[in-house]
CSV table of C-alpha atoms in Angstrom, one decimal:
chain,number,residue,atom,x,y,z
A,1,MET,CA,155.5,106.9,91.3
A,2,GLU,CA,157.7,103.9,90.2
A,3,THR,CA,154.4,101.4,88.2
A,4,GLY,CA,154.4,97.9,88.0
A,5,GLY,CA,155.3,94.5,88.8
A,6,ASN,CA,154.9,91.8,86.3
A,7,SER,CA,153.1,92.7,83.4
A,8,LEU,CA,152.2,91.7,81.0
A,9,PRO,CA,153.8,93.1,78.2
A,10,SER,CA,150.5,94.3,76.5
A,11,GLY,CA,150.8,98.1,77.6
A,12,ALA,CA,150.9,99.8,80.8
A,13,ASP,CA,148.2,98.2,82.4
A,14,GLY,CA,149.8,94.3,81.4
A,15,LYS,CA,145.8,93.7,79.8
A,16,LYS,CA,142.3,95.3,79.7
A,17,ARG,CA,141.2,93.3,82.7
A,18,GLU,CA,137.6,91.5,83.3
A,19,VAL,CA,136.3,92.9,86.3
A,20,SER,CA,133.2,92.3,88.8
A,21,TYR,CA,131.2,94.4,90.9
A,22,TYR,CA,129.2,93.8,93.9
A,23,TYR,CA,126.7,96.6,95.2
A,24,ASP,CA,123.7,96.0,97.4
A,25,PRO,CA,121.0,99.0,96.9
A,26,LEU,CA,120.0,98.9,100.8
A,27,ILE,CA,123.3,98.9,102.3
A,28,GLY,CA,123.7,102.7,102.6
A,29,ASN,CA,120.4,102.5,104.8
A,30,TYR,CA,121.8,101.3,108.2
A,31,HIS,CA,123.0,102.5,110.3
A,32,TYR,CA,125.6,101.5,113.4
A,33,GLY,CA,124.1,105.0,115.2
A,34,SER,CA,123.7,108.8,114.7
A,35,ASP,CA,127.2,109.2,116.9
A,36,HIS,CA,129.2,105.9,115.2
A,37,SER,CA,132.5,106.3,112.9
A,38,MET,CA,131.4,104.1,111.0
A,39,LYS,CA,128.5,104.9,107.8
A,40,PRO,CA,127.1,102.7,106.0
A,41,LEU,CA,126.6,105.1,103.6
A,42,ARG,CA,129.7,105.4,102.2
A,43,ILE,CA,129.2,102.3,99.9
A,44,ALA,CA,126.0,104.5,98.2
A,45,MET,CA,128.2,107.5,98.3
A,46,THR,CA,130.8,105.3,96.3
A,47,HIS,CA,128.4,103.8,93.8
A,48,ASP,CA,127.0,107.2,92.9
A,49,LEU,CA,130.3,108.5,91.8
A,50,LEU,CA,130.8,105.3,90.0
A,51,HIS,CA,127.4,106.0,88.6
A,52,LYS,CA,128.1,109.5,87.8
A,53,TYR,CA,131.6,108.7,86.6
A,54,ARG,CA,130.1,105.8,84.2
A,55,VAL,CA,132.4,103.3,85.6
A,56,LEU,CA,130.0,101.2,85.9
A,57,ASN,CA,129.4,100.8,82.1
A,58,ASN,CA,133.0,99.3,82.2
A,59,MET,CA,132.4,96.5,84.9
A,60,GLN,CA,129.8,94.2,85.3
A,61,VAL,CA,127.6,94.8,87.8
A,62,PHE,CA,126.1,92.6,90.2
A,63,LYS,CA,123.9,92.7,93.2
A,64,PRO,CA,125.1,89.7,95.9
A,65,THR,CA,122.3,87.5,97.4
A,66,LYS,CA,122.8,87.7,101.0
A,67,ALA,CA,125.2,84.8,102.7
A,68,THR,CA,123.4,82.5,104.3
A,69,SER,CA,124.0,80.6,108.2
A,70,ASP,CA,125.6,77.8,106.8
A,71,ASP,CA,128.0,80.3,105.1
A,72,LEU,CA,129.0,82.1,108.3
A,73,CYS,CA,129.7,79.0,109.9
A,74,GLN,CA,132.4,78.4,108.2
A,75,PHE,CA,134.5,80.4,110.1
A,76,HIS,CA,132.5,81.8,113.1
A,77,SER,CA,131.0,79.1,116.1
A,78,ASP,CA,126.8,78.5,115.5
A,79,GLU,CA,126.9,80.2,119.0
A,80,TYR,CA,127.8,83.2,117.5
A,81,ILE,CA,125.3,83.3,114.4
A,82,ARG,CA,123.1,81.8,116.3
A,83,PHE,CA,123.4,85.5,118.5
A,84,LEU,CA,123.6,87.8,116.0
A,85,LYS,CA,120.6,86.0,114.3
A,86,ARG,CA,118.4,86.6,117.5
A,87,ILE,CA,120.2,90.4,119.3
A,88,THR,CA,118.0,93.5,118.3
A,89,PRO,CA,117.5,96.6,120.4
A,90,ASP,CA,114.1,95.5,121.8
A,91,ASN,CA,116.4,92.4,123.6
A,92,ALA,CA,119.6,94.1,124.1
A,93,ARG,CA,118.4,94.7,127.5
A,94,GLU,CA,117.6,91.2,128.4
A,95,LEU,CA,120.8,89.2,126.0
A,96,ALA,CA,123.2,91.7,128.0
A,97,GLY,CA,125.2,88.2,129.5
A,98,LEU,CA,125.6,87.3,125.6
A,99,CYS,CA,125.9,90.7,125.0
A,100,LYS,CA,128.8,91.0,127.2
A,101,ILE,CA,130.4,87.8,126.0
A,102,TYR,CA,130.5,88.8,122.2
A,103,ASN,CA,131.6,92.4,122.8
A,104,ILE,CA,128.0,93.7,121.5
A,105,ASN,CA,126.7,96.1,122.6
A,106,THR,CA,129.4,98.5,122.7
A,107,ASN,CA,130.4,102.0,121.8
A,108,ASP,CA,132.2,99.8,119.0
A,109,CYS,CA,129.9,96.9,118.6
A,110,PRO,CA,126.2,98.8,119.1
A,111,VAL,CA,123.2,97.0,118.5
A,112,PHE,CA,121.8,98.6,115.3
A,113,ASP,CA,118.3,97.7,113.9
A,114,GLY,CA,118.7,95.7,111.2
A,115,LEU,CA,122.4,94.4,112.6
A,116,TYR,CA,122.1,90.0,111.4
A,117,ASP,CA,120.9,91.4,107.9
A,118,TYR,CA,124.0,94.0,107.7
A,119,CYS,CA,126.5,91.2,108.0
A,120,ILE,CA,125.0,88.7,105.2
A,121,SER,CA,124.9,92.0,102.9
A,122,TYR,CA,128.0,92.3,103.4
A,123,THR,CA,129.7,89.0,103.5
A,124,GLY,CA,127.9,87.8,100.6
A,125,GLY,CA,129.4,90.4,98.5
A,126,SER,CA,132.5,89.6,99.3
A,127,LEU,CA,131.8,85.5,99.0
A,128,SER,CA,130.3,86.6,95.5
A,129,ALA,CA,133.5,88.2,94.3
A,130,ALA,CA,135.0,84.7,95.6
A,131,ALA,CA,133.0,82.7,94.1
A,132,ARG,CA,133.4,84.7,90.6
A,133,LEU,CA,136.8,84.5,91.0
A,134,ASN,CA,136.7,81.0,91.7
A,135,GLU,CA,134.6,80.5,87.8
A,136,GLY,CA,137.4,82.1,86.2
A,137,SER,CA,134.5,85.1,84.8
A,138,SER,CA,136.7,88.2,85.9
A,139,ASP,CA,140.3,88.3,86.4
A,140,ILE,CA,139.3,90.8,89.3
A,141,ALA,CA,135.7,91.1,91.6
A,142,ILE,CA,135.2,94.3,94.0
A,143,ASN,CA,132.9,94.2,97.2
A,144,TRP,CA,133.7,97.8,98.6
A,145,SER,CA,131.3,96.9,101.7
A,146,GLY,CA,133.6,94.3,102.5
A,147,GLY,CA,136.3,94.0,104.5
A,148,LEU,CA,135.6,93.7,108.0
A,149,HIS,CA,138.4,92.5,109.0
A,150,HIS,CA,139.0,92.5,112.7
A,151,ALA,CA,135.8,90.1,113.7
A,152,LYS,CA,136.8,86.8,115.6
A,153,CYS,CA,135.3,83.7,115.8
A,154,SER,CA,133.3,83.9,118.4
A,155,ALA,CA,133.0,87.8,119.0
A,156,ALA,CA,132.7,91.3,117.2
A,157,SER,CA,135.5,92.8,117.4
A,158,GLY,CA,136.2,96.8,115.8
A,159,PHE,CA,132.9,97.8,114.4
A,160,CYS,CA,133.1,94.3,112.5
A,161,TYR,CA,130.7,91.6,113.0
A,162,VAL,CA,131.5,89.1,110.7
A,163,ASN,CA,134.8,88.7,109.1
A,164,ASP,CA,133.8,88.4,105.3
A,165,ALA,CA,137.3,88.5,104.3
A,166,VAL,CA,138.5,85.1,106.3
A,167,LEU,CA,134.7,83.8,104.6
A,168,ALA,CA,136.4,85.1,101.2
A,169,ILE,CA,139.5,83.3,101.6
A,170,THR,CA,138.2,80.2,102.6
A,171,GLU,CA,136.1,80.8,99.5
A,172,LEU,CA,139.1,81.0,97.0
A,173,LEU,CA,140.9,78.6,98.9
A,174,LYS,CA,138.5,75.5,97.8
A,175,HIS,CA,139.7,76.1,93.9
A,176,ARG,CA,143.4,77.8,94.7
A,177,GLN,CA,146.4,76.4,97.0
A,178,ARG,CA,147.8,79.3,97.9
A,179,VAL,CA,146.1,83.0,98.6
A,180,LEU,CA,147.7,85.8,99.7
A,181,TYR,CA,146.0,88.8,101.7
A,182,VAL,CA,147.5,92.1,102.1
A,183,ASP,CA,145.5,94.0,104.4
A,184,ILE,CA,146.5,98.8,103.8
A,185,ASP,CA,143.6,100.0,106.3
A,186,VAL,CA,145.4,102.1,109.2
A,187,HIS,CA,144.4,99.1,111.9
A,188,HIS,CA,146.2,96.0,112.0
A,189,GLY,CA,143.4,93.8,110.4
A,190,ASP,CA,144.0,91.2,113.2
A,191,GLY,CA,141.4,88.9,113.0
A,192,VAL,CA,142.7,87.6,109.4
A,193,GLU,CA,146.0,87.1,110.3
A,194,GLU,CA,144.4,84.8,113.5
A,195,ALA,CA,141.8,83.1,111.4
A,196,PHE,CA,145.2,81.8,109.4
A,197,TYR,CA,148.4,82.3,111.5
A,198,GLN,CA,148.6,78.3,111.9
A,199,THR,CA,148.8,77.8,108.2
A,200,ASP,CA,150.9,78.3,104.9
A,201,ARG,CA,147.6,78.3,102.6
A,202,VAL,CA,147.4,82.0,103.3
A,203,MET,CA,150.1,84.5,103.3
A,204,THR,CA,149.3,87.7,105.5
A,205,VAL,CA,150.6,90.9,105.0
A,206,SER,CA,149.5,94.0,107.2
A,207,PHE,CA,151.0,97.5,106.8
A,208,HIS,CA,149.4,99.6,109.8
A,209,GLN,CA,150.1,102.4,112.7
A,210,ARG,CA,151.8,101.6,115.8
A,211,LYS,CA,149.7,102.1,119.0
A,212,ILE,CA,146.3,102.3,117.9
A,213,PHE,CA,143.6,99.7,117.5
A,214,PRO,CA,143.5,96.9,118.0
A,215,TYR,CA,146.3,97.0,120.9
A,216,ASN,CA,149.4,93.9,121.2
A,217,THR,CA,148.9,92.7,118.2
A,218,GLY,CA,150.6,93.5,114.4
A,219,PHE,CA,154.1,93.3,115.7
A,220,ILE,CA,156.8,92.7,113.4
A,221,ASN,CA,158.0,89.5,115.6
A,222,HIS,CA,154.6,88.0,114.7
A,223,ILE,CA,155.4,86.1,111.9
A,224,GLY,CA,153.1,82.7,111.8
A,225,SER,CA,153.5,79.5,114.0
A,226,ASP,CA,153.7,75.8,112.7
A,227,GLN,CA,152.8,75.3,109.5
A,228,GLY,CA,152.2,79.3,109.5
A,229,LYS,CA,155.6,80.4,110.4
A,230,TYR,CA,156.9,83.1,108.6
A,231,HIS,CA,153.6,83.1,106.6
A,232,ALA,CA,152.5,86.7,108.4
A,233,VAL,CA,154.1,89.7,108.0
A,234,ASN,CA,153.7,92.6,110.2
A,235,VAL,CA,154.6,96.5,108.7
A,236,ARG,CA,154.5,98.8,112.2
A,237,LEU,CA,154.6,102.1,110.9
A,238,ASP,CA,154.6,106.0,112.3
A,239,GLU,CA,152.4,109.2,112.0
A,240,GLY,CA,152.7,111.3,108.8
A,241,ILE,CA,154.1,108.5,106.7
A,242,THR,CA,153.8,109.8,103.0
A,243,ASP,CA,153.1,108.3,100.0
A,244,ASP,CA,156.5,107.1,98.8
A,245,THR,CA,157.6,106.2,102.2
A,246,TYR,CA,154.7,103.8,101.9
A,247,HIS,CA,156.1,102.5,98.9
A,248,SER,CA,159.6,102.4,100.1
A,249,LEU,CA,158.4,99.9,101.9
A,250,PHE,CA,155.0,98.0,99.9
A,251,LYS,CA,156.8,97.2,96.3
A,252,PRO,CA,160.1,95.5,97.4
A,253,ILE,CA,157.7,93.6,100.5
A,254,ILE,CA,155.0,92.6,98.7
A,255,SER,CA,157.5,91.7,95.3
A,256,LYS,CA,159.7,89.6,97.5
A,257,VAL,CA,156.1,87.9,98.7
A,258,MET,CA,154.9,87.4,95.0
A,259,GLU,CA,158.2,86.1,94.3
A,260,VAL,CA,158.6,83.8,97.3
A,261,TYR,CA,155.2,82.3,98.3
A,262,ARG,CA,153.4,82.6,94.4
A,263,PRO,CA,149.8,82.9,95.3
A,264,GLU,CA,147.3,81.7,93.1
A,265,ALA,CA,145.2,84.3,94.1
A,266,LEU,CA,145.4,87.9,96.3
A,267,VAL,CA,142.4,89.3,98.0
A,268,LEU,CA,143.3,93.2,99.3
A,269,GLN,CA,141.6,94.7,101.9
A,270,CYS,CA,141.5,98.7,101.2
A,271,GLY,CA,140.5,100.2,104.3
A,272,ALA,CA,140.8,104.0,104.0
A,273,ASP,CA,141.6,105.5,107.0
A,274,SER,CA,145.4,104.6,106.1
A,275,LEU,CA,144.4,108.2,104.5
A,276,ALA,CA,145.2,111.8,105.2
A,277,ARG,CA,142.3,113.6,107.3
A,278,ASP,CA,141.1,110.4,108.6
A,279,PRO,CA,140.0,111.4,112.0
A,280,LEU,CA,141.3,107.7,113.2
A,281,GLY,CA,144.5,107.9,111.7
A,282,SER,CA,147.6,109.7,111.6
A,283,PHE,CA,148.9,108.6,108.2
A,284,ASN,CA,149.5,111.1,105.5
A,285,LEU,CA,148.7,109.3,102.1
A,286,THR,CA,146.7,110.9,99.3
A,287,ILE,CA,144.3,108.6,96.7
A,288,LYS,CA,146.9,108.2,94.2
A,289,GLY,CA,149.3,106.5,96.7
A,290,HIS,CA,146.5,104.4,98.7
A,291,ALA,CA,145.6,103.1,94.9
A,292,GLU,CA,148.9,102.3,94.0
A,293,CYS,CA,149.1,99.5,95.9
A,294,VAL,CA,145.8,98.3,94.0
A,295,ASN,CA,148.1,98.8,90.3
A,296,PHE,CA,150.8,97.4,91.9
A,297,LEU,CA,148.6,94.3,92.8
A,298,ARG,CA,147.1,94.8,90.0
A,299,SER,CA,149.8,94.4,87.5
A,300,PHE,CA,150.8,90.6,88.9
A,301,ASN,CA,147.9,89.7,86.4
A,302,LEU,CA,147.0,86.8,89.1
A,303,PRO,CA,142.7,86.7,90.3
A,304,LEU,CA,142.6,89.9,92.9
A,305,LEU,CA,139.3,90.2,94.9
A,306,LEU,CA,139.2,93.9,96.5
A,307,LEU,CA,137.6,94.6,99.8
A,308,GLY,CA,136.9,97.8,101.8
A,309,GLY,CA,137.0,98.2,105.4
A,310,GLY,CA,137.9,101.0,107.8
A,311,GLY,CA,137.6,104.9,106.5
A,312,TYR,CA,135.5,107.6,108.5
A,313,CYS,CA,136.5,111.1,106.7
A,314,ILE,CA,132.8,110.5,104.6
A,315,ARG,CA,134.3,112.9,102.2
A,316,ASN,CA,137.1,110.7,101.5
A,317,VAL,CA,136.2,107.2,101.2
A,318,PRO,CA,134.0,107.5,98.1
A,319,ARG,CA,136.2,109.1,96.0
A,320,CYS,CA,139.4,106.8,97.1
A,321,TRP,CA,136.6,103.8,96.7
A,322,ALA,CA,136.1,105.0,93.3
A,323,TYR,CA,139.3,105.8,92.1
A,324,GLU,CA,140.6,102.5,93.1
A,325,THR,CA,137.8,101.1,91.0
A,326,ALA,CA,138.4,103.3,87.7
A,327,VAL,CA,142.2,101.5,88.8
A,328,ALA,CA,141.0,98.7,88.3
A,329,VAL,CA,139.0,98.6,85.4
A,330,GLY,CA,142.4,100.3,84.0
A,331,VAL,CA,140.7,104.4,83.3
A,332,GLU,CA,141.1,107.5,84.2
A,333,LEU,CA,138.8,110.1,86.1
A,334,GLN,CA,138.4,113.8,85.9
A,335,ASN,CA,139.5,115.7,89.1
A,336,ASP,CA,136.3,117.9,89.2
A,337,LEU,CA,133.8,115.9,90.8
A,338,PRO,CA,130.6,114.9,88.6
A,339,SER,CA,127.4,116.3,89.9
A,340,ASN,CA,125.6,114.0,92.1
A,341,ASP,CA,123.1,112.8,94.7
A,342,PHE,CA,125.8,113.5,97.3
A,343,TYR,CA,127.4,116.5,96.3
A,344,ALA,CA,127.0,118.6,99.5
A,345,TYR,CA,129.4,116.1,101.4
A,346,PHE,CA,132.4,116.8,98.5
A,347,GLY,CA,132.6,120.5,99.6
A,348,PRO,CA,134.7,122.9,99.7
A,349,HIS,CA,136.8,122.0,96.5
A,350,TYR,CA,134.8,119.2,95.1
A,351,THR,CA,137.5,117.2,93.2
A,352,LEU,CA,138.7,113.6,93.8
A,353,HIS,CA,142.0,114.3,94.8
A,354,ASP,CA,143.2,116.4,98.1
A,355,PRO,CA,147.2,117.1,98.2
A,356,PRO,CA,148.8,115.4,101.6
A,357,ILE,CA,148.6,117.3,104.7
A,358,LYS,CA,151.3,120.5,104.5
A,359,GLY,CA,153.2,120.4,107.6
A,360,LEU,CA,152.5,116.9,109.4
A,361,GLU,CA,155.3,115.6,110.5
A,362,ASN,CA,156.8,111.8,108.8
A,363,ARG,CA,157.9,110.8,112.2
A,364,ASN,CA,158.8,107.3,110.0
A,365,SER,CA,162.8,107.6,109.8
A,366,THR,CA,164.4,106.5,106.5
A,367,ARG,CA,166.9,104.7,109.6
A,368,SER,CA,164.0,103.6,111.2
A,369,LEU,CA,162.2,101.8,107.5
A,370,GLU,CA,165.5,100.7,106.3
A,371,LYS,CA,165.3,98.6,109.2
A,372,ILE,CA,161.6,97.0,109.2
A,373,LYS,CA,162.2,96.6,105.6
A,374,THR,CA,165.6,94.3,106.1
A,375,ARG,CA,163.9,92.7,108.6
A,376,VAL,CA,160.7,91.3,106.6
A,377,LEU,CA,162.4,90.6,103.2
A,378,ASP,CA,165.0,88.7,105.7
A,379,ASN,CA,162.3,86.9,107.2
A,380,ILE,CA,160.4,85.5,104.1
A,381,SER,CA,164.1,84.9,102.8
A,382,LYS,CA,163.2,82.2,105.1
A,383,LEU,CA,160.2,80.7,103.5
A,384,GLU,CA,159.6,77.5,101.8
A,385,HIS,CA,159.3,78.2,98.3
A,386,ALA,CA,156.0,77.7,96.6
A,387,PRO,CA,154.9,74.8,99.3
A,388,SER,CA,152.3,72.5,97.9
A,389,VAL,CA,149.3,71.6,99.4
A,390,GLN,CA,147.6,67.8,99.4
A,391,PHE,CA,144.3,68.8,98.6
A,392,GLN,CA,141.4,66.6,100.9
A,393,GLU,CA,137.6,66.7,99.3
A,394,ARG,CA,137.0,70.0,98.5
A,395,PRO,CA,133.6,71.1,100.4
A,396,PRO,CA,130.8,72.6,98.7
A,397,ASP,CA,131.2,76.3,97.0
A,398,ALA,CA,129.3,79.2,99.0
A,399,SER,CA,125.6,79.0,99.0
A,400,VAL,CA,125.3,82.6,97.0
A,401,ASP,CA,123.4,83.7,93.6
A,402,VAL,CA,123.5,86.8,91.7
A,403,GLN,CA,121.6,89.3,89.9
A,404,LEU,CA,122.8,91.5,87.2
A,405,LEU,CA,121.8,95.0,88.2
A,406,THR,CA,121.3,96.4,85.2
A,407,GLN,CA,118.9,94.0,84.8
A,408,LEU,CA,117.1,95.6,87.1
A,409,ARG,CA,117.7,99.1,87.0
A,410,THR,CA,113.5,99.2,85.5
A,411,SER,CA,112.6,98.5,89.9
A,412,GLY,CA,115.3,101.8,90.4
A,413,LEU,CA,118.0,99.4,92.4
A,414,ASP,CA,121.0,101.8,90.3
């Protein structure tokens, strides 16, 4: 598969990247419910794989401080955040009216023990990672517990309660004129698009499957409005898309965006539900094909924030994000999985990579893909090149601090 964007000349990877990685050792303990598709345990599984593969030795590993309510209210309404702090399984019936208003206590967005702590944990990781990029201390920052891209200003949506991606982008904008957000989750990144739909300081590009949640969003003619016109890009795809056909769109579209928009920082939401065999999506991407998106954005040598997102095949998500962490660092992993604390989950093959699904029809014809590409590239061409931004008084940086996890290993936190 073709690799590389605007790489530096010093080798295939351009240069060695300084990578920061954020992980809360308690994140895997949160539980949406036994029948729920979202399993925070996948984050702990990813971390354990990285530990056993020794990838952690190639990064600075941080335990982020949890975000504050003031941090969350940089995007979310005060009333909604106060409700999140208050709601528990014990008082959910008493607060049923507010639950309905805020779309909580539904099948998608249940109330569970520690809900608010969970929100400020994953959001703290994304804010810390963005702040690290702003400092210039790292080239790439990673928070696999983040990427919860559906949450709205005053409502939960699609397993997402706080939109850490919006908050991380807002943090980056304190030091950057333009930020590019790319979303490869199988579901449309509607919450992020909606937040920045009317501004030219953020460009959102979402590659997603048609006719699944969220419904009635992410159409090709949804291009932004007002100052943000042509700054929203939506690529809607049919079932069964493969690595090669996916990248026949991804690479030329992203290359054109980089050429015209010239962002100063990149955010990539790496939802792993676009992999083959995900129970909620119907794409046929391999882990290597998915990770090629990371590799391609990495090659442009701009500050890069990697976030998690969807992914509901619990054996695939940790393998995908472990491999993509290795891609970010610039190391190769052996295909045979090392012995790890969750080894039984990875059967029956116990390997890092799976082949695509044989016999799954790719319903994306060459003609339809070419039509999508032509229209999207035409819209991008209508952008003014690299809009200048008049900086206002800059708000203070996020009130998050971090501790090196390597300093906490004696407490068993790694």
